[in-house]
PDB file of C-alpha atoms (C1' of nucleotides) in Angstrom:
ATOM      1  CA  UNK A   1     105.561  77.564 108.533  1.00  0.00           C
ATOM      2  CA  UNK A   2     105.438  81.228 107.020  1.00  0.00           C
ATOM      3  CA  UNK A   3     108.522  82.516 105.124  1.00  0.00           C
ATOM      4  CA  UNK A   4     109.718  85.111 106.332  1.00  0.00           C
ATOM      5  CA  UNK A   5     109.770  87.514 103.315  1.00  0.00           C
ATOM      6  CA  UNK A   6     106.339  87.166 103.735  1.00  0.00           C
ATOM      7  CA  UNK A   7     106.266  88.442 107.590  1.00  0.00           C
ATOM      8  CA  UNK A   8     109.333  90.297 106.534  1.00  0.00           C
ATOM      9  CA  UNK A   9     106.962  94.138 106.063  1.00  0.00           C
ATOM     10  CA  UNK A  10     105.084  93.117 109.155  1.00  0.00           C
ATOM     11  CA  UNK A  11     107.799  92.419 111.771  1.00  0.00           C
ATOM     12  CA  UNK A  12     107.816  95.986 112.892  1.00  0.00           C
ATOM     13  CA  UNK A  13     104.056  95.887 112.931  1.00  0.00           C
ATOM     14  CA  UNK A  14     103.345  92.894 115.399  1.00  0.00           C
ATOM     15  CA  UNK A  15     106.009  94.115 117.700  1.00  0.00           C
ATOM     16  CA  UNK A  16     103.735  97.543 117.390  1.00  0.00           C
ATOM     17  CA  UNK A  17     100.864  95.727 117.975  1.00  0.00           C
ATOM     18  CA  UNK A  18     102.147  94.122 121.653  1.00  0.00           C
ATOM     19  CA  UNK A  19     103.979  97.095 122.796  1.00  0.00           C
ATOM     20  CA  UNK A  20     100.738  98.981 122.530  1.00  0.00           C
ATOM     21  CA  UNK A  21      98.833  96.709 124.743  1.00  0.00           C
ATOM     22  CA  UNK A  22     101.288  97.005 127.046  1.00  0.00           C
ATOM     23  CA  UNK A  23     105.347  97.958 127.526  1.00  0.00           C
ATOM     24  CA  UNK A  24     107.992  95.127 127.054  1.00  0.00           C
ATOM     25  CA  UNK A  25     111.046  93.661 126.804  1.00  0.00           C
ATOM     26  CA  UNK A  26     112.538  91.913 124.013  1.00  0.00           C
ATOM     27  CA  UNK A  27     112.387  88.163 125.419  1.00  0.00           C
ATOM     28  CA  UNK A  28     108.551  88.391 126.493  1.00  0.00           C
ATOM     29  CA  UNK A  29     107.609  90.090 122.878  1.00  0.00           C
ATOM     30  CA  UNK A  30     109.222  86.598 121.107  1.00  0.00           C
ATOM     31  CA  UNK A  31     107.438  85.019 123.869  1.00  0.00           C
ATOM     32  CA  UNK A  32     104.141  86.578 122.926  1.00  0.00           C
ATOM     33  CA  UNK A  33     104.249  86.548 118.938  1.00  0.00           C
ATOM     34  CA  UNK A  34     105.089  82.353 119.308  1.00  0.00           C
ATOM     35  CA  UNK A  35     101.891  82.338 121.796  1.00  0.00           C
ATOM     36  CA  UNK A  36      99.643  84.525 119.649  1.00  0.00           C
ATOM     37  CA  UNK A  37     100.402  82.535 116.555  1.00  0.00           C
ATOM     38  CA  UNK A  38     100.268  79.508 118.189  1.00  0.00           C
ATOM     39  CA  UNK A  39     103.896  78.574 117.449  1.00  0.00           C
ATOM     40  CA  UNK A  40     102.710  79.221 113.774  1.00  0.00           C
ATOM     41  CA  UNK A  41     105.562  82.228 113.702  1.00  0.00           C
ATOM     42  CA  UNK A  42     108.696  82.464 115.789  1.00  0.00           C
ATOM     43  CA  UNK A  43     110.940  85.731 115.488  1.00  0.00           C
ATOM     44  CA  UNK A  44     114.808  84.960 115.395  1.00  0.00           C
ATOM     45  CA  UNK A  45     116.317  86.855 117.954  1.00  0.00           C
ATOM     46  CA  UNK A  46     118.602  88.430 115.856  1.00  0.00           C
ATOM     47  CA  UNK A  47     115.191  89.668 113.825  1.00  0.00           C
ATOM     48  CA  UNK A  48     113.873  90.907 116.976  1.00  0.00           C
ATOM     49  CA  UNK A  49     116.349  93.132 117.935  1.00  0.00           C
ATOM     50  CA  UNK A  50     117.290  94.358 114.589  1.00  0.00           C
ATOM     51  CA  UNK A  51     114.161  95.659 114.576  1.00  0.00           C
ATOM     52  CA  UNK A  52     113.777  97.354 118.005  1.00  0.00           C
ATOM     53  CA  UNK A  53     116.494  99.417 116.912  1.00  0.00           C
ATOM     54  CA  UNK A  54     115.130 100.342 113.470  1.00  0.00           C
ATOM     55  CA  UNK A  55     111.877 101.337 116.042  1.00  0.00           C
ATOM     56  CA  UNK A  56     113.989 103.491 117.820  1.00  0.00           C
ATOM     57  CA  UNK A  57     115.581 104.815 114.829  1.00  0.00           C
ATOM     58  CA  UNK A  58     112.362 106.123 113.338  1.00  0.00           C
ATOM     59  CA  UNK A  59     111.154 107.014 116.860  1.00  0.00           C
ATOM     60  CA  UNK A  60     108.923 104.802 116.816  1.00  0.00           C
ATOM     61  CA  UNK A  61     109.071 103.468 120.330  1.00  0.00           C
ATOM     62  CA  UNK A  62     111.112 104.474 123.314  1.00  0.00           C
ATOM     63  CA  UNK A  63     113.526 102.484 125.512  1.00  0.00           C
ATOM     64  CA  UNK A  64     113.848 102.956 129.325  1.00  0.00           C
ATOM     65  CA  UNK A  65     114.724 100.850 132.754  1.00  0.00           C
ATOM     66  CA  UNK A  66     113.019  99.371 135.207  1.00  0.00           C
ATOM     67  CA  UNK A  67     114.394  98.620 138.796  1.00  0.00           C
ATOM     68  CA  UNK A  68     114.532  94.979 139.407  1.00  0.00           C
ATOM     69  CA  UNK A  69     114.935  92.589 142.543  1.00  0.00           C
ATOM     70  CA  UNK A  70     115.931  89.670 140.397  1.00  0.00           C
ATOM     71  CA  UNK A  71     116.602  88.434 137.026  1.00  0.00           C
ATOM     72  CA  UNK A  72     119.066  90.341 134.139  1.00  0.00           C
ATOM     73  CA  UNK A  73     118.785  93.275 133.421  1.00  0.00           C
ATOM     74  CA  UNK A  74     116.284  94.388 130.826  1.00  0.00           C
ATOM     75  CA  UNK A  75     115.644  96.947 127.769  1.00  0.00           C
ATOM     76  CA  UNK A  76     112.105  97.365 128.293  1.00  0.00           C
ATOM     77  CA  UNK A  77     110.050  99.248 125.329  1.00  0.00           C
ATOM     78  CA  UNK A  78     107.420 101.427 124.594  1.00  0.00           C
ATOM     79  CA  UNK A  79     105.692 102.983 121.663  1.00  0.00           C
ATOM     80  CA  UNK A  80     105.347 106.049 121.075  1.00  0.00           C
ATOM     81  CA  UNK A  81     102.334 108.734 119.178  1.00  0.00           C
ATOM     82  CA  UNK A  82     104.460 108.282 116.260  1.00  0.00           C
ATOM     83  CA  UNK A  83     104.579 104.629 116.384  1.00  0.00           C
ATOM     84  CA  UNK A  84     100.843 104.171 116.996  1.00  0.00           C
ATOM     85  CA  UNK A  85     100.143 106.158 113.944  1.00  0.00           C
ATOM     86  CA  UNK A  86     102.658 103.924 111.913  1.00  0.00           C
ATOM     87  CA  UNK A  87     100.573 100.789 113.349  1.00  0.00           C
ATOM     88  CA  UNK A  88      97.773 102.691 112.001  1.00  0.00           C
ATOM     89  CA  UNK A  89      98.823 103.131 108.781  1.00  0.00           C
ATOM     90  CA  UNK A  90     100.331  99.519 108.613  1.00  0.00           C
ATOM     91  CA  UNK A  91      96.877  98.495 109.723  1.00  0.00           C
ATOM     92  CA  UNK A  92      95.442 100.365 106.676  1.00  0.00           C
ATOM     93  CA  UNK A  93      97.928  98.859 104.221  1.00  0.00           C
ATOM     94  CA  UNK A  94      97.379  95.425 105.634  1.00  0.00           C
ATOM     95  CA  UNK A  95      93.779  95.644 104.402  1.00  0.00           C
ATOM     96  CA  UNK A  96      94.252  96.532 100.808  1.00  0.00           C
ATOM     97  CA  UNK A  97      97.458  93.829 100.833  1.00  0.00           C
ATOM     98  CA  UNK A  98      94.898  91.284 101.789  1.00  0.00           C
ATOM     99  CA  UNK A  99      92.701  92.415  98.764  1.00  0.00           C
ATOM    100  CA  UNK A 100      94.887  92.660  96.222  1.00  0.00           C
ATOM    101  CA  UNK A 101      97.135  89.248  97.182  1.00  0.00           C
ATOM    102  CA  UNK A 102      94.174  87.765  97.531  1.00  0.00           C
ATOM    103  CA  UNK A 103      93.025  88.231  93.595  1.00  0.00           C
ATOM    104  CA  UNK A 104      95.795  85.915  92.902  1.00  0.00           C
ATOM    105  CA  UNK A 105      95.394  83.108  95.051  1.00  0.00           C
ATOM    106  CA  UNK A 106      93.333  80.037  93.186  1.00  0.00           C
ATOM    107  CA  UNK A 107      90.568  79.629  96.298  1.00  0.00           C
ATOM    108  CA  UNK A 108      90.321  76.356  95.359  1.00  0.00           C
ATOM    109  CA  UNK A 109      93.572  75.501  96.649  1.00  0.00           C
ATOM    110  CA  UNK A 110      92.913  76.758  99.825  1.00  0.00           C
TER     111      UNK A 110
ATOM    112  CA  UNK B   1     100.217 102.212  97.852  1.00  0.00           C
ATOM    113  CA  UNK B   2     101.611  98.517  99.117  1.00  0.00           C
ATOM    114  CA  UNK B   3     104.896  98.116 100.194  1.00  0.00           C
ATOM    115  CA  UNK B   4     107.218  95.812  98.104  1.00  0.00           C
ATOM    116  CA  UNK B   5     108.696  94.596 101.765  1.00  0.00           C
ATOM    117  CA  UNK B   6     104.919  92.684 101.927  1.00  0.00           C
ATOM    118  CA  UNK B   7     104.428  91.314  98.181  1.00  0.00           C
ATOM    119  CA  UNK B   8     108.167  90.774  98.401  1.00  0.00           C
ATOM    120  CA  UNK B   9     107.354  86.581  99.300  1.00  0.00           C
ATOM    121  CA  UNK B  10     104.331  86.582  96.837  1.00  0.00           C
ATOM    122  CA  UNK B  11     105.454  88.119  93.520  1.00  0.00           C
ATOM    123  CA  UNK B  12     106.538  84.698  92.235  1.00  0.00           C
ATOM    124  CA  UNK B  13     102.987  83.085  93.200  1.00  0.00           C
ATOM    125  CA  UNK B  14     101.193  86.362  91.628  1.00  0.00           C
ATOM    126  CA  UNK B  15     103.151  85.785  88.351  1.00  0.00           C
ATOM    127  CA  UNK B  16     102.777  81.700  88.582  1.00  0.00           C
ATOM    128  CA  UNK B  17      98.758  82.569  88.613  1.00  0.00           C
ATOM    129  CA  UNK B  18      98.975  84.458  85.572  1.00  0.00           C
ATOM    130  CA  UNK B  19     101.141  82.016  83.844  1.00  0.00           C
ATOM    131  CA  UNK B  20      98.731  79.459  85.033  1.00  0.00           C
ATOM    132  CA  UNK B  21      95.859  81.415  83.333  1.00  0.00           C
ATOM    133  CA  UNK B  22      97.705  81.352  79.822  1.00  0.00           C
ATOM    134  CA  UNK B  23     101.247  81.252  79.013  1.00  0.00           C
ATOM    135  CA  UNK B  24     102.280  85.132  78.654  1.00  0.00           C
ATOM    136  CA  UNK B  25     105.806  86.964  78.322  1.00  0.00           C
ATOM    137  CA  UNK B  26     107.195  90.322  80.669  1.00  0.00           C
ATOM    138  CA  UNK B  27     105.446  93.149  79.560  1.00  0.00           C
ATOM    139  CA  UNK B  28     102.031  91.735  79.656  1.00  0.00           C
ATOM    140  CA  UNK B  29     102.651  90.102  82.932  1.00  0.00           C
ATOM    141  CA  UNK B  30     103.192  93.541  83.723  1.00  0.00           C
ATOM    142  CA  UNK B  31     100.369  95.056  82.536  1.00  0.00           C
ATOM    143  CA  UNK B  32      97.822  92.500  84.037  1.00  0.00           C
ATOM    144  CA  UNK B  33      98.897  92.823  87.412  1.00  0.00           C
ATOM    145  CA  UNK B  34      98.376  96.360  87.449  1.00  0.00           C
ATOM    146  CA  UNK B  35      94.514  95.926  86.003  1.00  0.00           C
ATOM    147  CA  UNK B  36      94.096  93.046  87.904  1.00  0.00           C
ATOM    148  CA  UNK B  37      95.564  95.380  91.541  1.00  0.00           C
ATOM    149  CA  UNK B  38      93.104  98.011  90.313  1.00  0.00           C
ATOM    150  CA  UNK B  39      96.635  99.845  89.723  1.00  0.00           C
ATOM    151  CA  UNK B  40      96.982  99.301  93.669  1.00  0.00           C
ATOM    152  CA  UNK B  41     100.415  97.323  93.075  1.00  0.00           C
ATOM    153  CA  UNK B  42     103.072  98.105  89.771  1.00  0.00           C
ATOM    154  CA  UNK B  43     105.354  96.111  89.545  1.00  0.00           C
ATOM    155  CA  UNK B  44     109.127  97.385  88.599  1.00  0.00           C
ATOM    156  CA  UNK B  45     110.374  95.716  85.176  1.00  0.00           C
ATOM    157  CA  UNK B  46     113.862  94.525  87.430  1.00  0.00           C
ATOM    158  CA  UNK B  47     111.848  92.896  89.703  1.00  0.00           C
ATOM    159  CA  UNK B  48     110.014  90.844  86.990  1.00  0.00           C
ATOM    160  CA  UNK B  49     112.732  90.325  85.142  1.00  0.00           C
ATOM    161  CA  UNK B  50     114.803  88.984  88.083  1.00  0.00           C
ATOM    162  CA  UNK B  51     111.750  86.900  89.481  1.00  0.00           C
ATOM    163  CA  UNK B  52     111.481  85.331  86.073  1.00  0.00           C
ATOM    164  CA  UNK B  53     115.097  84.268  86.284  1.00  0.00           C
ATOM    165  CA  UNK B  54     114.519  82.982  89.849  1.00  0.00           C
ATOM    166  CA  UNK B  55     111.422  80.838  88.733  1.00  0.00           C
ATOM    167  CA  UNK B  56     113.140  79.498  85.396  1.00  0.00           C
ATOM    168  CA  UNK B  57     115.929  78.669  87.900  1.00  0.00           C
ATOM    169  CA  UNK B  58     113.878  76.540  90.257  1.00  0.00           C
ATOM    170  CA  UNK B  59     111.696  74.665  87.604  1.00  0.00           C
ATOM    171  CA  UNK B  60     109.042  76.536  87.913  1.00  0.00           C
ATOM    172  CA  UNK B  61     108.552  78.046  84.508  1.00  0.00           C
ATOM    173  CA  UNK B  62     109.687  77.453  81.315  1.00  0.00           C
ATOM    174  CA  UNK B  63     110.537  79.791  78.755  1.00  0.00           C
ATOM    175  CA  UNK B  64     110.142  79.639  74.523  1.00  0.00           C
ATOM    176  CA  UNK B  65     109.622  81.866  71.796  1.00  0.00           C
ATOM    177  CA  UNK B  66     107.323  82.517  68.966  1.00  0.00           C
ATOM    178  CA  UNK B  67     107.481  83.836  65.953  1.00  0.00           C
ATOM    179  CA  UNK B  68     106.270  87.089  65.335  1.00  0.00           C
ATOM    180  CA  UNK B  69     105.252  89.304  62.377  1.00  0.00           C
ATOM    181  CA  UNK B  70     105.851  92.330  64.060  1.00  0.00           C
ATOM    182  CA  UNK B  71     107.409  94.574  67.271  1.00  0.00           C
ATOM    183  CA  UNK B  72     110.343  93.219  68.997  1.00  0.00           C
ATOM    184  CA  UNK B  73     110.906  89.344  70.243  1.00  0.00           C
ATOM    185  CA  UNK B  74     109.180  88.515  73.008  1.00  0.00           C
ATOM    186  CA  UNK B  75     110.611  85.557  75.701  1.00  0.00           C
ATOM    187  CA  UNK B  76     107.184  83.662  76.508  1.00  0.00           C
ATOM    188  CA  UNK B  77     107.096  81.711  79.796  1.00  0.00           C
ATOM    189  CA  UNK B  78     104.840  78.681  81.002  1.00  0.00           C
ATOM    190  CA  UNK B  79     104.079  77.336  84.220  1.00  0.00           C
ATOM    191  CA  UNK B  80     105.464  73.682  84.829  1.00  0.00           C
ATOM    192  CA  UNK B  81     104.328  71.010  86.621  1.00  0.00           C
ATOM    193  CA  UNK B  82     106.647  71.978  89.411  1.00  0.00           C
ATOM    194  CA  UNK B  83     105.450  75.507  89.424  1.00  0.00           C
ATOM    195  CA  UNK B  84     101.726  74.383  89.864  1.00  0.00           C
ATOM    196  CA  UNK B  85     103.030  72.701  92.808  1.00  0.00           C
ATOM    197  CA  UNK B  86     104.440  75.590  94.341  1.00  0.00           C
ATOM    198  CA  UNK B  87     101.873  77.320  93.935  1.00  0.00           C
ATOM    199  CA  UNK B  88      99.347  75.554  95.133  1.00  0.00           C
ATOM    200  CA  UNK B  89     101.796  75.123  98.466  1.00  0.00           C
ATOM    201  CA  UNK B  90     101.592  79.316  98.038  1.00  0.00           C
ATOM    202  CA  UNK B  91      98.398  79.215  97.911  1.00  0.00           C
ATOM    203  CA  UNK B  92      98.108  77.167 101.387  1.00  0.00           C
ATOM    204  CA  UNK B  93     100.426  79.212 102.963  1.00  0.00           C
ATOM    205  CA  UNK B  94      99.042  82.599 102.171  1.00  0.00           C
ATOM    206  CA  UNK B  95      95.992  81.040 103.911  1.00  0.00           C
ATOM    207  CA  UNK B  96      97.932  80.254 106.973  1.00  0.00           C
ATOM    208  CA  UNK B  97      99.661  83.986 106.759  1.00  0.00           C
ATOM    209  CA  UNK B  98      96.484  85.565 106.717  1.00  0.00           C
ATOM    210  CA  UNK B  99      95.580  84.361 109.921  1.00  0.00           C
ATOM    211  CA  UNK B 100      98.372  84.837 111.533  1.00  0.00           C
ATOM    212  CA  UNK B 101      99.131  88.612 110.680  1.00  0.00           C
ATOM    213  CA  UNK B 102      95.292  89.324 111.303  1.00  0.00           C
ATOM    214  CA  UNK B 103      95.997  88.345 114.969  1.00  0.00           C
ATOM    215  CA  UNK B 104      98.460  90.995 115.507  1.00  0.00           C
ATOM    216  CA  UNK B 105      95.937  93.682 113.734  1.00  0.00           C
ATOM    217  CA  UNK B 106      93.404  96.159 115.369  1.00  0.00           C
ATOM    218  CA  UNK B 107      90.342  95.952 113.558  1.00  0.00           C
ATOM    219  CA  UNK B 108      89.088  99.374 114.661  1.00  0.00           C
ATOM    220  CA  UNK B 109      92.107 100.491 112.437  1.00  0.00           C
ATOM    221  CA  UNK B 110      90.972  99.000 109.125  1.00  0.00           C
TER     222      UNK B 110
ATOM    223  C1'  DT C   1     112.500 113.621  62.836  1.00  0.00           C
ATOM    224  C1'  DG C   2     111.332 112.979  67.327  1.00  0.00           C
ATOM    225  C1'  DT C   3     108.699 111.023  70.799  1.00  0.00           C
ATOM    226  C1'  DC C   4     105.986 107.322  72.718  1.00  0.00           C
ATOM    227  C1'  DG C   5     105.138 102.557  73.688  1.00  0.00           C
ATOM    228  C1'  DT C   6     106.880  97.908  73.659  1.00  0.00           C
ATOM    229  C1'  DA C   7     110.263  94.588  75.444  1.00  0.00           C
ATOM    230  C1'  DC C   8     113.707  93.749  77.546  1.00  0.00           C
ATOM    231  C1'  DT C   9     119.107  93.527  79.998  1.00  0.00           C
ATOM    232  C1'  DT C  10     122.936  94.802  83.034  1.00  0.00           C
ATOM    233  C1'  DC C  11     124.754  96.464  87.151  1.00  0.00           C
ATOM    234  C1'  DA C  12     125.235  98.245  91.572  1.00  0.00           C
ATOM    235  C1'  DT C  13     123.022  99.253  95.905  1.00  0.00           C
ATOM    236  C1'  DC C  14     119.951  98.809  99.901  1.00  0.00           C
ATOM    237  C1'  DT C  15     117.193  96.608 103.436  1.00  0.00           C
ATOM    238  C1'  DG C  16     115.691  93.096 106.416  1.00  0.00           C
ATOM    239  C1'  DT C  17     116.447  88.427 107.804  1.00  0.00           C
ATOM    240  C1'  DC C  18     119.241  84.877 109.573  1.00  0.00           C
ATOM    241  C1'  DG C  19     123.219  81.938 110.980  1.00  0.00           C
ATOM    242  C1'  DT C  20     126.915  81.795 114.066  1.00  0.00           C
ATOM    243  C1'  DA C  21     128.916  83.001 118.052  1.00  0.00           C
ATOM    244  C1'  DG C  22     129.640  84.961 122.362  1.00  0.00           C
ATOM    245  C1'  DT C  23     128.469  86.971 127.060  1.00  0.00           C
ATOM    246  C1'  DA C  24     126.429  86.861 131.429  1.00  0.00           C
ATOM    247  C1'  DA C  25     123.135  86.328 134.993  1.00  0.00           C
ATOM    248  C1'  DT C  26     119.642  83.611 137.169  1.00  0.00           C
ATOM    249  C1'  DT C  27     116.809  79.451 137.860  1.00  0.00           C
ATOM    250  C1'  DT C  28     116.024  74.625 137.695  1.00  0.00           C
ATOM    251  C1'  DT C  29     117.188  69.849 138.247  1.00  0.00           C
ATOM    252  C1'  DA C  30     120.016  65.989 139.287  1.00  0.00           C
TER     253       DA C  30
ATOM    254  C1'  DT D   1     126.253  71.786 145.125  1.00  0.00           C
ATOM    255  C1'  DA D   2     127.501  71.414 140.486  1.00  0.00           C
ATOM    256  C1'  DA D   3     125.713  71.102 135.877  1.00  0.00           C
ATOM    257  C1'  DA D   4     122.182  72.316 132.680  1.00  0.00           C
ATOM    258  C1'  DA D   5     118.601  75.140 131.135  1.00  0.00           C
ATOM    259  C1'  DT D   6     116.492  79.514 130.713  1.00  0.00           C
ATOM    260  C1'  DT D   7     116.643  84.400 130.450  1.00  0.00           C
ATOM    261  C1'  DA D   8     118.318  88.484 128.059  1.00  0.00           C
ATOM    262  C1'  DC D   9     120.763  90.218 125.190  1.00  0.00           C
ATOM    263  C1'  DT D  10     125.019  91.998 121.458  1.00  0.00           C
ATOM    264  C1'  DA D  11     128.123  91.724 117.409  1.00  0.00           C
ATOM    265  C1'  DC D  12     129.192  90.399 112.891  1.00  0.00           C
ATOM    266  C1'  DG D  13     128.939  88.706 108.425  1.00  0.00           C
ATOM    267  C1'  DA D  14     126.300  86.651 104.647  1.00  0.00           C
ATOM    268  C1'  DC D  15     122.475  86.463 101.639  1.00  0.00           C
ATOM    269  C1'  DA D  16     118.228  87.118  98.912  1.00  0.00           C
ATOM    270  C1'  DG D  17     114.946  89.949  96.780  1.00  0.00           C
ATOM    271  C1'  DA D  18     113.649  94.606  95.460  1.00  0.00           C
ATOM    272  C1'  DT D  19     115.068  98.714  93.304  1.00  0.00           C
ATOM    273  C1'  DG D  20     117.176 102.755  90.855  1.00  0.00           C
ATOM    274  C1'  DA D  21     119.688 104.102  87.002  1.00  0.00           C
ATOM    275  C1'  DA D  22     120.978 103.390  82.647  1.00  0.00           C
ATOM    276  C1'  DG D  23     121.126 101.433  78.230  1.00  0.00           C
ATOM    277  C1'  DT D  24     119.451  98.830  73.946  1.00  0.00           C
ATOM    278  C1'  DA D  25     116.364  98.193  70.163  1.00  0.00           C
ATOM    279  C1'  DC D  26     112.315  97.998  67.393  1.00  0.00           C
ATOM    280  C1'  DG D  27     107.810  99.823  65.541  1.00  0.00           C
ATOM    281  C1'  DA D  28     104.067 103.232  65.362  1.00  0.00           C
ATOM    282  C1'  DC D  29     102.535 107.690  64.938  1.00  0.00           C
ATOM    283  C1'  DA D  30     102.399 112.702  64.297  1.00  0.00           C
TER     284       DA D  30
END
DNA sequence: TGTCGTACTTCATCTGTCGTAGTAATTTTA
DNA sequence: TAAAATTACTACGACAGATGAAGTACGACA
């Protein structure tokens, strides 16, 4: 499993990253990050929605609602020009993390 | 610049690497991982300090001192048996972290 | 004599994660 | 048709690791 002060910088990141393929909600996002890292990482809901409202905060994404016929009711999200160009510069940082991390990892116990 | 929030779960397994490269004290620590970052990551003295405490704490390091002809005592710290095991479990994860966060990254932003 | 570099320590604060718990609706299954 | 599971959250408190600020102390150098 990955700790989570690991994925703790990148939380706000990955929920970036599916919000700008398309708008969601918060139970299909923890849906999506379990399916996309094949179970590998699983947000705590409490995680989740900590950080939609730290989103919102910075104005990062947007919240609205959606008419529904059935189910609850939901908080659906989107992301905003400001929140792309934080995924940008996440995406950016990401890269040199990678680089530098990786001058201290023995490859041979990979 | 990296943000701590990321190195945050690896600054233990970046000092353990040192430490596993020759036993060293603080302020060189210091020192190397800023050459060794390409001054890309610093690392703040409390943060050392505090992860040295942590490591001592779980087994991982061990600390001594040597006698010096000159500049102020130094606390010198070596890597245990335990703390080659952790980081070779580090090591392993990082691997597995890697993967995950690329998943949720747009290339055409790197 | 004063400043710079070395080599730390203490303390208080902040942020993000997580455990626990609770609410409430809808859907499934027995 | 009643119970159980799933969906879709919210509130609250605790905790760990990083950090800022400040202080200590010694030697070198100018």
């Amino acid at each position: 499993m990955i700790s989570s002060d690991v994925i703790r910088g990148y939380n706000d990141t990955i929920i970036l990253y599916l919000l700008l393929e398309k708008e969601s909600y918060g139970y299909e996002i923890s849906k999506k990050i379990k399916e996309l890292s094949d179970e590998k990482y699983v947000i705590k809901e409490t995680t989740l929605y900590s950080a939609f409202n730290r989103l919102m905060k910075n104005g990062y994404i947007e919240s609205f609602h959606q008419k529904q016929t059935h189910g609850k009711k939901r908080t659906y999200y989107k992301i905003t020009g400001l929140g792309l160009q934080y995924y940008q510069e996440k995406c950016q940082e990401w890269k040199l993390t990678k680089e530098v991390i990786n001058r201290f990892i023995k490859e041979e116990f990979l």
